PDB file of C-alpha atoms and ligand atoms in Angstrom:
ATOM      1  CA  MET A   1     -30.468   6.154 -17.124  1.00 65.00           C
ATOM      2  CA  ALA A   2     -29.752   6.787 -13.464  1.00 89.00           C
ATOM      3  CA  ARG A   3     -26.156   6.291 -12.458  1.00 97.00           C
ATOM      4  CA  LYS A   4     -25.625   3.412 -10.009  1.00 98.00           C
ATOM      5  CA  LYS A   5     -24.022   4.597  -6.785  1.00 98.00           C
ATOM      6  CA  ILE A   6     -20.545   3.294  -6.030  1.00 98.00           C
ATOM      7  CA  ILE A   7     -19.323   3.210  -2.444  1.00 98.00           C
ATOM      8  CA  ALA A   8     -15.722   2.159  -2.007  1.00 98.00           C
ATOM      9  CA  GLY A   9     -13.623   1.614   1.082  1.00 98.00           C
ATOM     10  CA  ASN A  10      -9.986   2.665   0.972  1.00 98.00           C
ATOM     11  CA  TRP A  11      -8.239   0.642   3.615  1.00 98.00           C
ATOM     12  CA  LYS A  12      -4.927   2.477   3.111  1.00 98.00           C
ATOM     13  CA  MET A  13      -2.002   0.713   4.904  1.00 98.00           C
ATOM     14  CA  ASN A  14      -4.204  -1.093   7.396  1.00 98.00           C
ATOM     15  CA  MET A  15      -5.132  -4.744   8.008  1.00 98.00           C
ATOM     16  CA  THR A  16      -2.776  -7.701   7.903  1.00 98.00           C
ATOM     17  CA  PRO A  17      -4.119 -10.609   5.813  1.00 98.00           C
ATOM     18  CA  SER A  18      -5.683 -12.330   8.834  1.00 98.00           C
ATOM     19  CA  GLN A  19      -7.226  -9.064  10.056  1.00 98.00           C
ATOM     20  CA  ALA A  20      -8.486  -8.408   6.513  1.00 98.00           C
ATOM     21  CA  VAL A  21     -10.308 -11.743   6.363  1.00 98.00           C
ATOM     22  CA  LYS A  22     -11.919 -11.071   9.764  1.00 98.00           C
ATOM     23  CA  LEU A  23     -13.074  -7.627   8.631  1.00 98.00           C
ATOM     24  CA  VAL A  24     -14.625  -9.040   5.445  1.00 98.00           C
ATOM     25  CA  GLU A  25     -16.421 -11.704   7.503  1.00 98.00           C
ATOM     26  CA  THR A  26     -17.782  -8.963   9.777  1.00 98.00           C
ATOM     27  CA  LEU A  27     -18.826  -6.635   6.963  1.00 98.00           C
ATOM     28  CA  LYS A  28     -20.191  -9.220   4.500  1.00 97.00           C
ATOM     29  CA  PRO A  29     -23.655  -9.411   6.086  1.00 97.00           C
ATOM     30  CA  LEU A  30     -23.776  -5.618   6.595  1.00 98.00           C
ATOM     31  CA  VAL A  31     -22.966  -4.325   3.109  1.00 97.00           C
ATOM     32  CA  GLY A  32     -25.641  -6.021   1.038  1.00 93.00           C
ATOM     33  CA  ASN A  33     -27.366  -3.421  -1.133  1.00 90.00           C
ATOM     34  CA  GLU A  34     -28.386  -4.335  -4.667  1.00 90.00           C
ATOM     35  CA  GLY A  35     -28.634  -0.686  -5.686  1.00 94.00           C
ATOM     36  CA  VAL A  36     -25.007   0.109  -4.930  1.00 97.00           C
ATOM     37  CA  ASP A  37     -21.633  -1.107  -6.220  1.00 98.00           C
ATOM     38  CA  VAL A  38     -19.630  -1.974  -3.116  1.00 98.00           C
ATOM     39  CA  VAL A  39     -15.846  -2.056  -3.486  1.00 98.00           C
ATOM     40  CA  PHE A  40     -13.138  -2.823  -0.953  1.00 98.00           C
ATOM     41  CA  CYS A  41      -9.823  -1.289  -2.053  1.00 98.00           C
ATOM     42  CA  VAL A  42      -7.211  -3.099  -0.033  1.00 98.00           C
ATOM     43  CA  PRO A  43      -3.415  -3.393   0.341  1.00 98.00           C
ATOM     44  CA  ALA A  44      -1.784  -5.615  -2.314  1.00 98.00           C
ATOM     45  CA  ILE A  45      -1.005  -8.449   0.099  1.00 98.00           C
ATOM     46  CA  ASP A  46      -4.654  -8.586   1.191  1.00 98.00           C
ATOM     47  CA  ILE A  47      -6.122  -8.800  -2.318  1.00 98.00           C
ATOM     48  CA  ILE A  48      -6.151 -12.595  -2.663  1.00 98.00           C
ATOM     49  CA  PRO A  49      -7.402 -13.404   0.860  1.00 98.00           C
ATOM     50  CA  VAL A  50     -10.070 -10.694   0.552  1.00 98.00           C
ATOM     51  CA  LEU A  51     -11.213 -12.050  -2.832  1.00 98.00           C
ATOM     52  CA  GLU A  52     -11.543 -15.506  -1.230  1.00 98.00           C
ATOM     53  CA  ALA A  53     -13.339 -14.206   1.843  1.00 98.00           C
ATOM     54  CA  ALA A  54     -15.713 -12.074  -0.251  1.00 98.00           C
ATOM     55  CA  LYS A  55     -16.809 -14.961  -2.484  1.00 97.00           C
ATOM     56  CA  GLY A  56     -20.573 -15.280  -2.748  1.00 95.00           C
ATOM     57  CA  SER A  57     -21.129 -11.684  -1.604  1.00 97.00           C
ATOM     58  CA  ASN A  58     -21.696  -8.427  -3.480  1.00 97.00           C
ATOM     59  CA  ILE A  59     -18.253  -7.122  -2.469  1.00 98.00           C
ATOM     60  CA  GLN A  60     -15.937  -6.294  -5.369  1.00 98.00           C
ATOM     61  CA  VAL A  61     -12.242  -5.943  -4.765  1.00 98.00           C
ATOM     62  CA  GLY A  62      -9.974  -3.093  -5.789  1.00 98.00           C
ATOM     63  CA  ALA A  63      -6.289  -2.254  -5.469  1.00 98.00           C
ATOM     64  CA  GLU A  64      -4.945   0.969  -3.971  1.00 98.00           C
ATOM     65  CA  ASN A  65      -2.327   1.531  -6.649  1.00 98.00           C
ATOM     66  CA  MET A  66      -0.723  -0.098  -9.686  1.00 98.00           C
ATOM     67  CA  TYR A  67       2.257   0.578 -11.956  1.00 98.00           C
ATOM     68  CA  PHE A  68       1.912   1.621 -15.602  1.00 98.00           C
ATOM     69  CA  GLU A  69       4.382  -0.838 -17.140  1.00 98.00           C
ATOM     70  CA  GLU A  70       3.443  -4.401 -18.087  1.00 98.00           C
ATOM     71  CA  LYS A  71       6.341  -6.094 -16.273  1.00 98.00           C
ATOM     72  CA  GLY A  72      10.057  -5.859 -15.681  1.00 98.00           C
ATOM     73  CA  ALA A  73      12.649  -4.266 -13.434  1.00 98.00           C
ATOM     74  CA  TYR A  74      10.377  -2.171 -11.206  1.00 98.00           C
ATOM     75  CA  THR A  75      11.153  -3.513  -7.758  1.00 98.00           C
ATOM     76  CA  GLY A  76       8.254  -3.237  -5.350  1.00 97.00           C
ATOM     77  CA  GLU A  77       5.573  -2.451  -7.905  1.00 98.00           C
ATOM     78  CA  ILE A  78       2.455  -4.403  -8.861  1.00 98.00           C
ATOM     79  CA  SER A  79       1.449  -4.753 -12.512  1.00 98.00           C
ATOM     80  CA  PRO A  80      -1.958  -4.394 -14.143  1.00 98.00           C
ATOM     81  CA  ALA A  81      -1.757  -7.998 -15.426  1.00 98.00           C
ATOM     82  CA  MET A  82      -1.204  -9.255 -11.863  1.00 98.00           C
ATOM     83  CA  LEU A  83      -4.346  -7.472 -10.709  1.00 98.00           C
ATOM     84  CA  GLU A  84      -6.350  -8.561 -13.734  1.00 98.00           C
ATOM     85  CA  GLU A  85      -5.417 -12.230 -13.379  1.00 98.00           C
ATOM     86  CA  VAL A  86      -6.745 -12.535  -9.831  1.00 98.00           C
ATOM     87  CA  GLY A  87      -9.990 -10.693 -10.585  1.00 96.00           C
ATOM     88  CA  VAL A  88      -9.405  -7.154  -9.344  1.00 98.00           C
ATOM     89  CA  LYS A  89     -12.064  -4.874 -10.856  1.00 96.00           C
ATOM     90  CA  TYR A  90     -11.050  -1.428  -9.610  1.00 98.00           C
ATOM     91  CA  VAL A  91      -7.887   0.484  -8.831  1.00 98.00           C
ATOM     92  CA  VAL A  92      -7.518   3.725  -6.893  1.00 98.00           C
ATOM     93  CA  LEU A  93      -5.168   6.035  -8.802  1.00 98.00           C
ATOM     94  CA  GLY A  94      -3.643   9.319  -7.738  1.00 98.00           C
ATOM     95  CA  HIS A  95      -4.807   9.332  -4.129  1.00 98.00           C
ATOM     96  CA  SER A  96      -3.530  12.507  -2.464  1.00 98.00           C
ATOM     97  CA  GLU A  97      -1.392  10.431  -0.090  1.00 98.00           C
ATOM     98  CA  ARG A  98       0.392   8.919  -3.087  1.00 98.00           C
ATOM     99  CA  ARG A  99       0.797  12.359  -4.653  1.00 97.00           C
ATOM    100  CA  GLN A 100       2.131  13.765  -1.361  1.00 96.00           C
ATOM    101  CA  TYR A 101       4.410  10.944  -0.141  1.00 97.00           C
ATOM    102  CA  PHE A 102       5.291   8.981  -3.288  1.00 97.00           C
ATOM    103  CA  ALA A 103       5.763  11.666  -5.946  1.00 96.00           C
ATOM    104  CA  GLU A 104       2.699  10.634  -7.934  1.00 97.00           C
ATOM    105  CA  THR A 105       1.861  13.247 -10.573  1.00 98.00           C
ATOM    106  CA  SER A 106      -1.106  13.732 -12.883  1.00 98.00           C
ATOM    107  CA  GLU A 107       1.163  12.538 -15.718  1.00 98.00           C
ATOM    108  CA  THR A 108       1.905   9.206 -14.007  1.00 98.00           C
ATOM    109  CA  VAL A 109      -1.746   8.932 -13.040  1.00 98.00           C
ATOM    110  CA  ASN A 110      -2.633   9.350 -16.712  1.00 98.00           C
ATOM    111  CA  LYS A 111      -0.259   6.535 -17.745  1.00 98.00           C
ATOM    112  CA  LYS A 112      -1.817   4.306 -15.089  1.00 98.00           C
ATOM    113  CA  MET A 113      -5.343   5.232 -16.217  1.00 98.00           C
ATOM    114  CA  LEU A 114      -4.560   4.127 -19.784  1.00 98.00           C
ATOM    115  CA  LYS A 115      -3.062   0.838 -18.556  1.00 98.00           C
ATOM    116  CA  ALA A 116      -5.982   0.120 -16.252  1.00 98.00           C
ATOM    117  CA  PHE A 117      -8.457   0.444 -19.146  1.00 98.00           C
ATOM    118  CA  GLU A 118      -6.261  -1.813 -21.305  1.00 98.00           C
ATOM    119  CA  HIS A 119      -6.621  -4.490 -18.629  1.00 98.00           C
ATOM    120  CA  GLY A 120     -10.337  -4.061 -18.022  1.00 98.00           C
ATOM    121  CA  ILE A 121      -9.781  -2.526 -14.586  1.00 98.00           C
ATOM    122  CA  THR A 122     -11.892   0.507 -13.671  1.00 98.00           C
ATOM    123  CA  PRO A 123      -9.838   3.419 -12.355  1.00 98.00           C
ATOM    124  CA  ILE A 124     -11.041   5.435  -9.379  1.00 98.00           C
ATOM    125  CA  MET A 125      -9.076   8.594 -10.108  1.00 98.00           C
ATOM    126  CA  CYS A 126      -8.666  10.897  -7.133  1.00 98.00           C
ATOM    127  CA  CYS A 127      -8.436  14.659  -7.295  1.00 98.00           C
ATOM    128  CA  GLY A 128      -8.745  17.405  -4.719  1.00 98.00           C
ATOM    129  CA  GLU A 129      -7.430  20.694  -3.455  1.00 97.00           C
ATOM    130  CA  THR A 130      -5.399  21.682  -0.396  1.00 96.00           C
ATOM    131  CA  LEU A 131      -6.859  24.081   2.151  1.00 94.00           C
ATOM    132  CA  GLU A 132      -4.483  26.748   0.834  1.00 95.00           C
ATOM    133  CA  GLN A 133      -5.765  26.301  -2.716  1.00 96.00           C
ATOM    134  CA  ARG A 134      -9.364  26.544  -1.497  1.00 95.00           C
ATOM    135  CA  GLU A 135      -8.551  29.758   0.379  1.00 94.00           C
ATOM    136  CA  GLN A 136      -6.814  31.151  -2.710  1.00 96.00           C
ATOM    137  CA  GLY A 137      -9.976  30.516  -4.735  1.00 96.00           C
ATOM    138  CA  ILE A 138      -8.266  28.171  -7.197  1.00 98.00           C
ATOM    139  CA  THR A 139     -10.035  24.916  -6.243  1.00 97.00           C
ATOM    140  CA  MET A 140     -11.741  24.397  -9.588  1.00 98.00           C
ATOM    141  CA  ASP A 141      -8.717  25.478 -11.665  1.00 98.00           C
ATOM    142  CA  TRP A 142      -6.570  22.936  -9.865  1.00 98.00           C
ATOM    143  CA  ILE A 143      -9.084  20.115 -10.129  1.00 98.00           C
ATOM    144  CA  ARG A 144      -9.808  20.810 -13.803  1.00 98.00           C
ATOM    145  CA  GLN A 145      -6.085  20.476 -14.459  1.00 98.00           C
ATOM    146  CA  GLN A 146      -5.881  17.181 -12.553  1.00 98.00           C
ATOM    147  CA  VAL A 147      -8.863  15.837 -14.512  1.00 98.00           C
ATOM    148  CA  LYS A 148      -7.698  17.096 -17.906  1.00 98.00           C
ATOM    149  CA  VAL A 149      -4.204  15.619 -17.539  1.00 98.00           C
ATOM    150  CA  GLY A 150      -5.483  12.425 -15.929  1.00 98.00           C
ATOM    151  CA  PHE A 151      -7.874  11.777 -18.829  1.00 98.00           C
ATOM    152  CA  GLN A 152      -5.466  12.583 -21.653  1.00 98.00           C
ATOM    153  CA  ASN A 153      -5.921  10.055 -24.509  1.00 98.00           C
ATOM    154  CA  VAL A 154      -8.689   8.269 -22.606  1.00 98.00           C
ATOM    155  CA  THR A 155     -11.535   7.648 -25.071  1.00 98.00           C
ATOM    156  CA  ALA A 156     -15.100   8.723 -24.388  1.00 98.00           C
ATOM    157  CA  ASP A 157     -16.187   5.078 -24.139  1.00 98.00           C
ATOM    158  CA  GLN A 158     -13.508   4.441 -21.533  1.00 98.00           C
ATOM    159  CA  ALA A 159     -14.275   7.662 -19.659  1.00 98.00           C
ATOM    160  CA  LYS A 160     -17.938   6.653 -19.360  1.00 98.00           C
ATOM    161  CA  THR A 161     -16.909   3.670 -17.256  1.00 98.00           C
ATOM    162  CA  ALA A 162     -14.418   5.549 -15.061  1.00 98.00           C
ATOM    163  CA  VAL A 163     -14.899   6.774 -11.527  1.00 98.00           C
ATOM    164  CA  ILE A 164     -13.565  10.096 -10.255  1.00 98.00           C
ATOM    165  CA  ALA A 165     -13.222  10.642  -6.517  1.00 98.00           C
ATOM    166  CA  TYR A 166     -13.312  14.260  -5.409  1.00 98.00           C
ATOM    167  CA  GLU A 167     -11.372  14.344  -2.156  1.00 98.00           C
ATOM    168  CA  PRO A 168     -10.533  17.739  -0.669  1.00 97.00           C
ATOM    169  CA  ILE A 169      -7.194  17.098   1.024  1.00 96.00           C
ATOM    170  CA  TRP A 170      -8.196  19.148   4.060  1.00 94.00           C
ATOM    171  CA  ALA A 171     -11.098  16.749   4.664  1.00 93.00           C
ATOM    172  CA  ILE A 172      -9.176  13.465   4.478  1.00 92.00           C
ATOM    173  CA  GLY A 173      -8.696  11.786   7.834  1.00 87.00           C
ATOM    174  CA  THR A 174      -9.355  15.064   9.643  1.00 89.00           C
ATOM    175  CA  GLY A 175     -12.963  14.534  10.662  1.00 85.00           C
ATOM    176  CA  LYS A 176     -13.813  17.688   8.639  1.00 83.00           C
ATOM    177  CA  THR A 177     -16.308  16.677   5.964  1.00 82.00           C
ATOM    178  CA  ALA A 178     -16.884  19.209   3.203  1.00 87.00           C
ATOM    179  CA  THR A 179     -20.400  20.612   3.407  1.00 94.00           C
ATOM    180  CA  THR A 180     -22.856  18.994   1.018  1.00 96.00           C
ATOM    181  CA  GLU A 181     -22.922  22.302  -0.918  1.00 97.00           C
ATOM    182  CA  GLN A 182     -19.124  22.414  -1.257  1.00 97.00           C
ATOM    183  CA  ALA A 183     -18.980  18.761  -2.322  1.00 97.00           C
ATOM    184  CA  GLN A 184     -21.852  19.086  -4.813  1.00 98.00           C
ATOM    185  CA  GLU A 185     -20.407  22.287  -6.304  1.00 98.00           C
ATOM    186  CA  VAL A 186     -17.051  20.679  -7.089  1.00 98.00           C
ATOM    187  CA  CYS A 187     -18.562  17.384  -8.297  1.00 98.00           C
ATOM    188  CA  ALA A 188     -20.814  19.380 -10.667  1.00 98.00           C
ATOM    189  CA  GLY A 189     -17.714  21.283 -11.831  1.00 98.00           C
ATOM    190  CA  ILE A 190     -15.918  17.995 -12.512  1.00 98.00           C
ATOM    191  CA  ARG A 191     -18.902  16.753 -14.529  1.00 98.00           C
ATOM    192  CA  ALA A 192     -18.895  19.999 -16.533  1.00 98.00           C
ATOM    193  CA  CYS A 193     -15.175  19.509 -17.190  1.00 98.00           C
ATOM    194  CA  ILE A 194     -15.847  15.990 -18.516  1.00 98.00           C
ATOM    195  CA  ALA A 195     -18.587  17.415 -20.771  1.00 98.00           C
ATOM    196  CA  GLU A 196     -16.047  19.923 -22.121  1.00 98.00           C
ATOM    197  CA  ILE A 197     -13.404  17.265 -22.776  1.00 98.00           C
ATOM    198  CA  TYR A 198     -15.895  14.790 -24.266  1.00 98.00           C
ATOM    199  CA  ASP A 199     -19.631  15.482 -24.485  1.00 98.00           C
ATOM    200  CA  GLU A 200     -22.807  15.592 -22.394  1.00 98.00           C
ATOM    201  CA  ALA A 201     -23.466  11.855 -22.815  1.00 98.00           C
ATOM    202  CA  THR A 202     -20.065  10.964 -21.337  1.00 98.00           C
ATOM    203  CA  ALA A 203     -20.544  13.456 -18.497  1.00 98.00           C
ATOM    204  CA  ALA A 204     -23.954  11.950 -17.749  1.00 98.00           C
ATOM    205  CA  GLU A 205     -22.508   8.444 -17.381  1.00 98.00           C
ATOM    206  CA  ILE A 206     -19.241   8.931 -15.513  1.00 98.00           C
ATOM    207  CA  ARG A 207     -19.526   8.364 -11.781  1.00 98.00           C
ATOM    208  CA  ILE A 208     -18.162  10.946  -9.355  1.00 98.00           C
ATOM    209  CA  GLN A 209     -17.636  10.138  -5.697  1.00 98.00           C
ATOM    210  CA  TYR A 210     -17.032  12.392  -2.740  1.00 98.00           C
ATOM    211  CA  GLY A 211     -14.367  11.396  -0.225  1.00 97.00           C
ATOM    212  CA  GLY A 212     -13.139  13.005   2.979  1.00 95.00           C
ATOM    213  CA  SER A 213     -14.249  11.925   6.451  1.00 91.00           C
ATOM    214  CA  VAL A 214     -17.507  10.412   5.152  1.00 96.00           C
ATOM    215  CA  ASN A 215     -19.398   8.733   7.975  1.00 96.00           C
ATOM    216  CA  ALA A 216     -22.834   7.226   8.605  1.00 97.00           C
ATOM    217  CA  LYS A 217     -24.212  10.649   9.580  1.00 96.00           C
ATOM    218  CA  THR A 218     -22.944  12.656   6.602  1.00 96.00           C
ATOM    219  CA  ALA A 219     -23.407   9.999   3.895  1.00 97.00           C
ATOM    220  CA  PRO A 220     -27.198  10.365   3.330  1.00 97.00           C
ATOM    221  CA  ASP A 221     -27.070  14.093   2.495  1.00 97.00           C
ATOM    222  CA  LEU A 222     -23.871  13.833   0.470  1.00 97.00           C
ATOM    223  CA  PHE A 223     -25.112  10.901  -1.612  1.00 97.00           C
ATOM    224  CA  ALA A 224     -28.459  12.627  -2.249  1.00 97.00           C
ATOM    225  CA  GLN A 225     -26.741  15.405  -4.231  1.00 97.00           C
ATOM    226  CA  ALA A 226     -27.355  15.436  -7.959  1.00 97.00           C
ATOM    227  CA  ASP A 227     -23.713  15.022  -8.974  1.00 98.00           C
ATOM    228  CA  ILE A 228     -22.440  12.816  -6.141  1.00 98.00           C
ATOM    229  CA  ASP A 229     -22.611   9.160  -7.121  1.00 98.00           C
ATOM    230  CA  GLY A 230     -21.295   7.648  -3.917  1.00 98.00           C
ATOM    231  CA  GLY A 231     -18.182   7.879  -1.797  1.00 98.00           C
ATOM    232  CA  LEU A 232     -14.592   6.876  -1.263  1.00 98.00           C
ATOM    233  CA  VAL A 233     -14.362   6.124   2.427  1.00 98.00           C
ATOM    234  CA  GLY A 234     -11.162   5.784   4.453  1.00 97.00           C
ATOM    235  CA  GLY A 235     -11.395   5.490   8.229  1.00 97.00           C
ATOM    236  CA  ALA A 236     -15.051   4.461   8.399  1.00 98.00           C
ATOM    237  CA  SER A 237     -14.525   1.616   5.892  1.00 98.00           C
ATOM    238  CA  LEU A 238     -12.629  -0.305   8.584  1.00 98.00           C
ATOM    239  CA  LYS A 239     -15.604  -0.378  10.929  1.00 97.00           C
ATOM    240  CA  GLU A 240     -19.103  -1.822  11.049  1.00 98.00           C
ATOM    241  CA  GLU A 241     -20.212   1.747  10.280  1.00 98.00           C
ATOM    242  CA  PHE A 242     -19.332   1.013   6.638  1.00 98.00           C
ATOM    243  CA  GLY A 243     -22.494  -1.112   6.495  1.00 98.00           C
ATOM    244  CA  GLN A 244     -24.579   1.929   7.461  1.00 98.00           C
ATOM    245  CA  ILE A 245     -22.799   4.049   4.851  1.00 98.00           C
ATOM    246  CA  VAL A 246     -23.554   1.490   2.123  1.00 98.00           C
ATOM    247  CA  ASN A 247     -27.189   1.394   3.309  1.00 98.00           C
ATOM    248  CA  TYR A 248     -27.374   5.169   3.596  1.00 96.00           C
ATOM    249  CA  LYS A 249     -31.087   5.287   2.798  1.00 88.00           C
TER     250      LYS A 249
HETATM  251  C1  PEP B 301      -9.568   8.348   1.786  1.00 64.91           C
HETATM  252  O1  PEP B 301      -8.672   7.679   2.240  1.00 64.91           O
HETATM  253  O2  PEP B 301      -9.722   8.368   0.565  1.00 64.91           O
HETATM  254  C2  PEP B 301     -10.440   9.081   2.697  1.00 64.91           C
HETATM  255  C3  PEP B 301     -11.394   9.815   2.216  1.00 64.91           C
HETATM  256  O3  PEP B 301     -10.194   8.945   4.041  1.00 64.91           O
HETATM  257  P1  PEP B 301     -11.165   9.381   5.264  1.00 64.91           P
HETATM  258  O4  PEP B 301     -12.541   8.892   4.930  1.00 64.91           O
HETATM  259  O5  PEP B 301     -10.574   8.698   6.453  1.00 64.91           O
HETATM  260  O6  PEP B 301     -11.108  10.878   5.338  1.00 64.91           O
END
């Protein structure tokens, strides 16, 4: 069975609630594509207005982060039950910005992965190397470690439904997209790693995105690669261009 493409916007810390509603109204008519899962991952305060504004469209709503405890004294955090109750279907976990600025580790990402599955929320687990790691020739070692720790105690049935976003850190927000060959090579390596942890059937089902300065020009070639099942899009998800990315062919 062919894997359905998944193209997700990561709004990061952009868009006040009123701006968010306007952006959804603008993008709604542009992102229709039955063949693709379209997800808007938005700041916590925008989740409810975006869910309302997206009603009747194909847009699914995701969060950009989530805590791994059910509830309690964790000031400033958002719980999986809170996301589940309002109808959030996806959550971005372990984005490199969270690893870099908020001390996120593969161990905390793993705890969040397990909680997301418990609540029926699909994790979009990010991984990716720095430029230094790429130059040192340890890209795949690093990413295999991120994937192996991130998926600890995740069952094969859960893993089949997960999404992994390969995002080379040097390509995020820099305008430098990885070449299609570089992106395909790592995404194939991630799929091989999943086959090692689980089996070929799980590896064949899990969806792997590429992220890092994806735009309307680069999307068609990237998404045509055998192991690239869509994209995680930052900057371009805030513009009408996102409609062209979703309708990349
Ligand atoms: C991202 O935020 O995940 C991302 C890939 O950003 P950009 O597309 O702006 O590089």
